[in-house]
Short mmCIF file of C-alpha atoms and ligand atoms in Angstrom, two decimals:
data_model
loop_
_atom_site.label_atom_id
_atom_site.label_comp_id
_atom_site.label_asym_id
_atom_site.label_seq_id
_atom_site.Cartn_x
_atom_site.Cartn_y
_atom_site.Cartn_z
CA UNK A 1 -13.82 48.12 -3.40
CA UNK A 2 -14.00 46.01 0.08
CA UNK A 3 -10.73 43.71 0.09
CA UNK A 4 -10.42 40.89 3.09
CA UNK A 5 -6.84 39.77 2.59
CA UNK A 6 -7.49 37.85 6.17
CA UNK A 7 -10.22 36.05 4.98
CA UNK A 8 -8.53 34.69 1.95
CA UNK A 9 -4.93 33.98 3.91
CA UNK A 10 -6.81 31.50 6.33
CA UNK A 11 -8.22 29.62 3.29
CA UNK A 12 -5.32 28.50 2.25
CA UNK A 13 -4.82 24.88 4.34
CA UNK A 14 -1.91 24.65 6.14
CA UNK A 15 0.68 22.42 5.53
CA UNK A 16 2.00 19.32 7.05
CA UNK A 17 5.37 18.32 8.93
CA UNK A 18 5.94 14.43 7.81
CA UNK A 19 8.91 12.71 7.79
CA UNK A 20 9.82 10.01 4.84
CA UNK A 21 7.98 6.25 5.49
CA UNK A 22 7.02 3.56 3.55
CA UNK A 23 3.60 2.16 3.94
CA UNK A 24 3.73 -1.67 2.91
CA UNK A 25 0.34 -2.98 1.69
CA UNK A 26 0.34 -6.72 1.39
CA UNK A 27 -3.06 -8.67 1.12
CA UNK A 28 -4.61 -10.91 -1.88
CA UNK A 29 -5.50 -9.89 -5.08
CA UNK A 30 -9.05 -8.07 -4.69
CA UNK A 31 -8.23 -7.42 -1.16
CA UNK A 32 -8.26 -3.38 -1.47
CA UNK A 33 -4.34 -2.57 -1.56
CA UNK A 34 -4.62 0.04 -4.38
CA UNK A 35 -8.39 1.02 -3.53
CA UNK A 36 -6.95 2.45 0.03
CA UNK A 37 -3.71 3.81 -1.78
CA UNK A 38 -5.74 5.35 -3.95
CA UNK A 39 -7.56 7.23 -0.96
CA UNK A 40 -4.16 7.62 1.13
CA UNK A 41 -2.87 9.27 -2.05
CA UNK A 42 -5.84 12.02 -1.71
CA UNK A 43 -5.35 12.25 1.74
CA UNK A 44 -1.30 13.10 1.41
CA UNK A 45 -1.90 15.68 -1.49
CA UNK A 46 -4.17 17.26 0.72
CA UNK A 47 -1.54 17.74 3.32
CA UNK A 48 1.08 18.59 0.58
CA UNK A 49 2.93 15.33 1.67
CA UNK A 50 4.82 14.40 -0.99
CA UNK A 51 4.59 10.74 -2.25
CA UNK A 52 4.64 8.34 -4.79
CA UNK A 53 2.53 4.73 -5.42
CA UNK A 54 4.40 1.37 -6.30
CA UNK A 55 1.61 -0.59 -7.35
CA UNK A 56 2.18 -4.20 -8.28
CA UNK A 57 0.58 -4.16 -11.69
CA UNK A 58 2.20 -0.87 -12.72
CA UNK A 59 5.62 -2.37 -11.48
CA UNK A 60 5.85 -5.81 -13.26
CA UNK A 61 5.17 -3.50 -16.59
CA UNK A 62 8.44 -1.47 -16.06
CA UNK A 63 10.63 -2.14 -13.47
CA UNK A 64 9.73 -5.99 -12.76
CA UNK A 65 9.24 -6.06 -16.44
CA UNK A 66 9.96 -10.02 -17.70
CA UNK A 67 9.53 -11.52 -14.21
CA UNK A 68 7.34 -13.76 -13.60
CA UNK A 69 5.26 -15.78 -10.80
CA UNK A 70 7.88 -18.19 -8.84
CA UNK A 71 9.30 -17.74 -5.81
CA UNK A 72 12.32 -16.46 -6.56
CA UNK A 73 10.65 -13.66 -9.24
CA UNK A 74 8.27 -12.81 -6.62
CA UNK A 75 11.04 -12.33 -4.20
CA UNK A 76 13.37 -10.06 -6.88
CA UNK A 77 10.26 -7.98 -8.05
CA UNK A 78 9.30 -7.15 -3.84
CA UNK A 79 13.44 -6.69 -3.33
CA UNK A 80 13.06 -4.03 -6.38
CA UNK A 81 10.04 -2.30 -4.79
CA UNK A 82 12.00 -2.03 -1.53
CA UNK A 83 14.89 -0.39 -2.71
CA UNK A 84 13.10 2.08 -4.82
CA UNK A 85 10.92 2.56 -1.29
CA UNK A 86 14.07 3.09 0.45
CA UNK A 87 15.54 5.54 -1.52
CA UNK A 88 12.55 7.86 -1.55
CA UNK A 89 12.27 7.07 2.18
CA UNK A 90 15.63 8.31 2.78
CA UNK A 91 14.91 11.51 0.42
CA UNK A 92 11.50 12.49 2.94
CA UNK A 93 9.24 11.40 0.34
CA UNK A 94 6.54 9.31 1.43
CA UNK A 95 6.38 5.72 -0.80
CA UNK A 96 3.39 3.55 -0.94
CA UNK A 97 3.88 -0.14 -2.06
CA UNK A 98 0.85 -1.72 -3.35
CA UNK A 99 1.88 -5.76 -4.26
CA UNK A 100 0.63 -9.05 -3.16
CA UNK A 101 3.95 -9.46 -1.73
CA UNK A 102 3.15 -12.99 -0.42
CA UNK A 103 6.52 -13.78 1.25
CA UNK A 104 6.84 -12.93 5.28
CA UNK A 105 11.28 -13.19 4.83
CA UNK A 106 11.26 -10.79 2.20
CA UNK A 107 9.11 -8.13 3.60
CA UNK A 108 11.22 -8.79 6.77
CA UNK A 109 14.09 -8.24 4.89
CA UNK A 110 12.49 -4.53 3.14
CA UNK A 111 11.79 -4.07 6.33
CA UNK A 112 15.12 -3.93 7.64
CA UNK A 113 16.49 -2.00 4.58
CA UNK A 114 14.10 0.64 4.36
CA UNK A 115 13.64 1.54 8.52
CA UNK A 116 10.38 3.59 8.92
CA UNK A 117 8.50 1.30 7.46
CA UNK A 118 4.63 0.58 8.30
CA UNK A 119 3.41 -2.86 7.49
CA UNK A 120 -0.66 -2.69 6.66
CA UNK A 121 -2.33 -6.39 6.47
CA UNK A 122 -5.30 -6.10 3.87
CA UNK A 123 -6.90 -9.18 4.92
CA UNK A 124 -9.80 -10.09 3.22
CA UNK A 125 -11.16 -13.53 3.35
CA UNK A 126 -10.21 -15.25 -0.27
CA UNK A 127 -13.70 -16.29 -0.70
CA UNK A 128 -14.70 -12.52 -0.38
CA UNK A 129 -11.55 -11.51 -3.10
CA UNK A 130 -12.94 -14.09 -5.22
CA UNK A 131 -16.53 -13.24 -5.42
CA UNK A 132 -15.28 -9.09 -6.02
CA UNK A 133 -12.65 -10.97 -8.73
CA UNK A 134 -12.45 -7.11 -9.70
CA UNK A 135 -10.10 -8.14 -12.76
CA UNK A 136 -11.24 -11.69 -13.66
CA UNK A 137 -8.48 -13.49 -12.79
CA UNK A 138 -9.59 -15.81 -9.68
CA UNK A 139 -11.61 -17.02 -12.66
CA UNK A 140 -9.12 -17.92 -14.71
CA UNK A 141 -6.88 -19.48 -11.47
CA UNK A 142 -10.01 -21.79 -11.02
CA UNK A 143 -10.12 -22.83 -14.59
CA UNK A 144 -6.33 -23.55 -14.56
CA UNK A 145 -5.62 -20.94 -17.29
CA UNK A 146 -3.29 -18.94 -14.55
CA UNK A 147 -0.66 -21.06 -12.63
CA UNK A 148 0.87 -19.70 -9.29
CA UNK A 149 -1.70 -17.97 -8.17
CA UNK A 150 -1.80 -16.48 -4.52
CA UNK A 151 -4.40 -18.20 -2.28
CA UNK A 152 -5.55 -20.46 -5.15
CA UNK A 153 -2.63 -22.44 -6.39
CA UNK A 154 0.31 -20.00 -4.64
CA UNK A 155 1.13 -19.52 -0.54
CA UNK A 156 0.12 -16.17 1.13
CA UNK A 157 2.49 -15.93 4.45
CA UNK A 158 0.39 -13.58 6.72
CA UNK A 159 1.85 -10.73 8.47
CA UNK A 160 2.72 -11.45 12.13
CA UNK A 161 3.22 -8.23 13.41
CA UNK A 162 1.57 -5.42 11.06
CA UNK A 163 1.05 -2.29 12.26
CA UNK A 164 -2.60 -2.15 10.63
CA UNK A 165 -4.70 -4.91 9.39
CA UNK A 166 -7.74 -3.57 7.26
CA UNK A 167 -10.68 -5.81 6.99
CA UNK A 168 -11.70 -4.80 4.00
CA UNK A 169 -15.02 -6.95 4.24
CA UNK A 170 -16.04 -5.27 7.06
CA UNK A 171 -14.85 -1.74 7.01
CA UNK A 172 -15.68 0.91 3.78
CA UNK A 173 -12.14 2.05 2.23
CA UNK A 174 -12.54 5.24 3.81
CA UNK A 175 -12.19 4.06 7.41
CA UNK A 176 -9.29 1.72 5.92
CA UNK A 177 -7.75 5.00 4.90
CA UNK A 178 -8.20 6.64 8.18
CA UNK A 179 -6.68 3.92 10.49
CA UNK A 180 -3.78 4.06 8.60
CA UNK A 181 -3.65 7.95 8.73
CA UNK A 182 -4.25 7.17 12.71
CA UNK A 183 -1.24 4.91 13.15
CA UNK A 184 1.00 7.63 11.27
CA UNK A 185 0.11 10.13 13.50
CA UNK A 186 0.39 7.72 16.76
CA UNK A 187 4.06 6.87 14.65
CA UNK A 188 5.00 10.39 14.43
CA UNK A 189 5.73 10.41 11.14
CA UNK A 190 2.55 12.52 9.96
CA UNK A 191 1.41 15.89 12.20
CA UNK A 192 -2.19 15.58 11.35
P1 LIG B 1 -5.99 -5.19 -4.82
O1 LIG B 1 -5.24 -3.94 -5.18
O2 LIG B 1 -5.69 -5.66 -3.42
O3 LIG B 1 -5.83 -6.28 -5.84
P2 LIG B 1 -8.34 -3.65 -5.49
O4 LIG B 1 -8.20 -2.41 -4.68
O5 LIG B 1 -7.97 -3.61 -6.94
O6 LIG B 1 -7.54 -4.84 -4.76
O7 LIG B 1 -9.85 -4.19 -5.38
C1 LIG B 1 -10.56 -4.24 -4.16
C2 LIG B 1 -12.06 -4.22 -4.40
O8 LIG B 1 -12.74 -4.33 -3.16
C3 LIG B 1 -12.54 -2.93 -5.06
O9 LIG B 1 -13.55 -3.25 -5.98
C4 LIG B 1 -13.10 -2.14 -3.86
O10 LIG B 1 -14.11 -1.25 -4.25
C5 LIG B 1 -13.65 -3.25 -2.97
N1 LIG B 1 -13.70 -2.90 -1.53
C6 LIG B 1 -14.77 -3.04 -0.72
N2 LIG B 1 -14.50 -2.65 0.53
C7 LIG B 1 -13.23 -2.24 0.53
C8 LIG B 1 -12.36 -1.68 1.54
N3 LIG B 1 -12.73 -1.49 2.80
N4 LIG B 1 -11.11 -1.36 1.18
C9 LIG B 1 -10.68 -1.55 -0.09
N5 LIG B 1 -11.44 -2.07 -1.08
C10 LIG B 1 -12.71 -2.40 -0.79
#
């Protein structure tokens, strides 16, 4: 029997020297934050990067459980996601934060705590989030059966200074994914 134990080392991918980050997504809802984490999260397994996804919805049902929609729950749930970002940061695992997170201080402020730390804008236009309304609930902002609600009846605080902004209107998730993956790389904090 012919054996090619070459052949079958080299298909094996390599893996990938990273260092531990946070990428930040912040954007309305329907803008794409857990559609592109979704395809980062492919891309890092892939690279055996290992990682884990904070995303909003998931949060508010355990951690941020019982909060709700003012400023000052919005502002406890985002301090929560930080620290939990910070401490797998600090541990080289990769942490992906998918939330609204509509306050500029207090993403400064997870900012500061958590260090390597990569802001990503999903800017959408609101009219363009509404018309996706991928989970109804612009719908029900509009009819008044949802108070607080970010870009309707809540602020959004842009980013000033993000490290990527992904239009999502213009640009398929897939090249969101990859500019991100780009600024990593230009960071240092991914090899490839
Ligand atoms: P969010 O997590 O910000 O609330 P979602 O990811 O749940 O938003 O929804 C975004 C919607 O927009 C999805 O239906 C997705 O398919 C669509 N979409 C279109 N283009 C893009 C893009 N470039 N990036 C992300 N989502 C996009």
């Amino acid at each position: 029997m012919h054996v090619e134990p070459q052949a079958r080392l080299t298909e094996i991918e390599p893996k990938c020297n990273y260092t531990g980050f946070t990428v930040w997504f912040t954007g309305l809802s329907g803008a794409g934050k857990s559609t592109i984490s979704q395809i980062l999260t492919r891309e890092f397994q892939r690279r055996g990067i290992k990682h884990e996804i904070l995303d909003g919805d998931v949060v508010r049902t355990h951690l941020s459980k019982g909060l709700g929609f003012s400023k000052e729950d919005r502002d406890i749930n985002i301090r929560r996601i930080g620290f939990v970002c910070h401490l797998l940061t600090r541990n080289h695992v990769v942490a992906i934060a998918a939330a609204i997170s509509p306050y500029r201080a207090v993403r400064d402020e997870v900012r500061q705590m958590i260090g390597h730390f990569v802001e990503v804008f999903v800017k959408a236009p609101l009219e363009v989030c509404e018309e996706r309304d991928v989970k109804g609930l612009y719908k029900k902002a509009r009819a008044g059966e949802i108070k607080e609600f970010t870009g309707i009846s809540d602020p959004y605080e842009e980013p000033l200074n993000p490290e990527v902004i992904c239009e999502t209107h213009r640009e398929t998730p897939e090249q969101s994914a990859e500019k991100i993956l780009s600024k990593l790389r230009e960071l240092g904090y991914i090899e490839w």
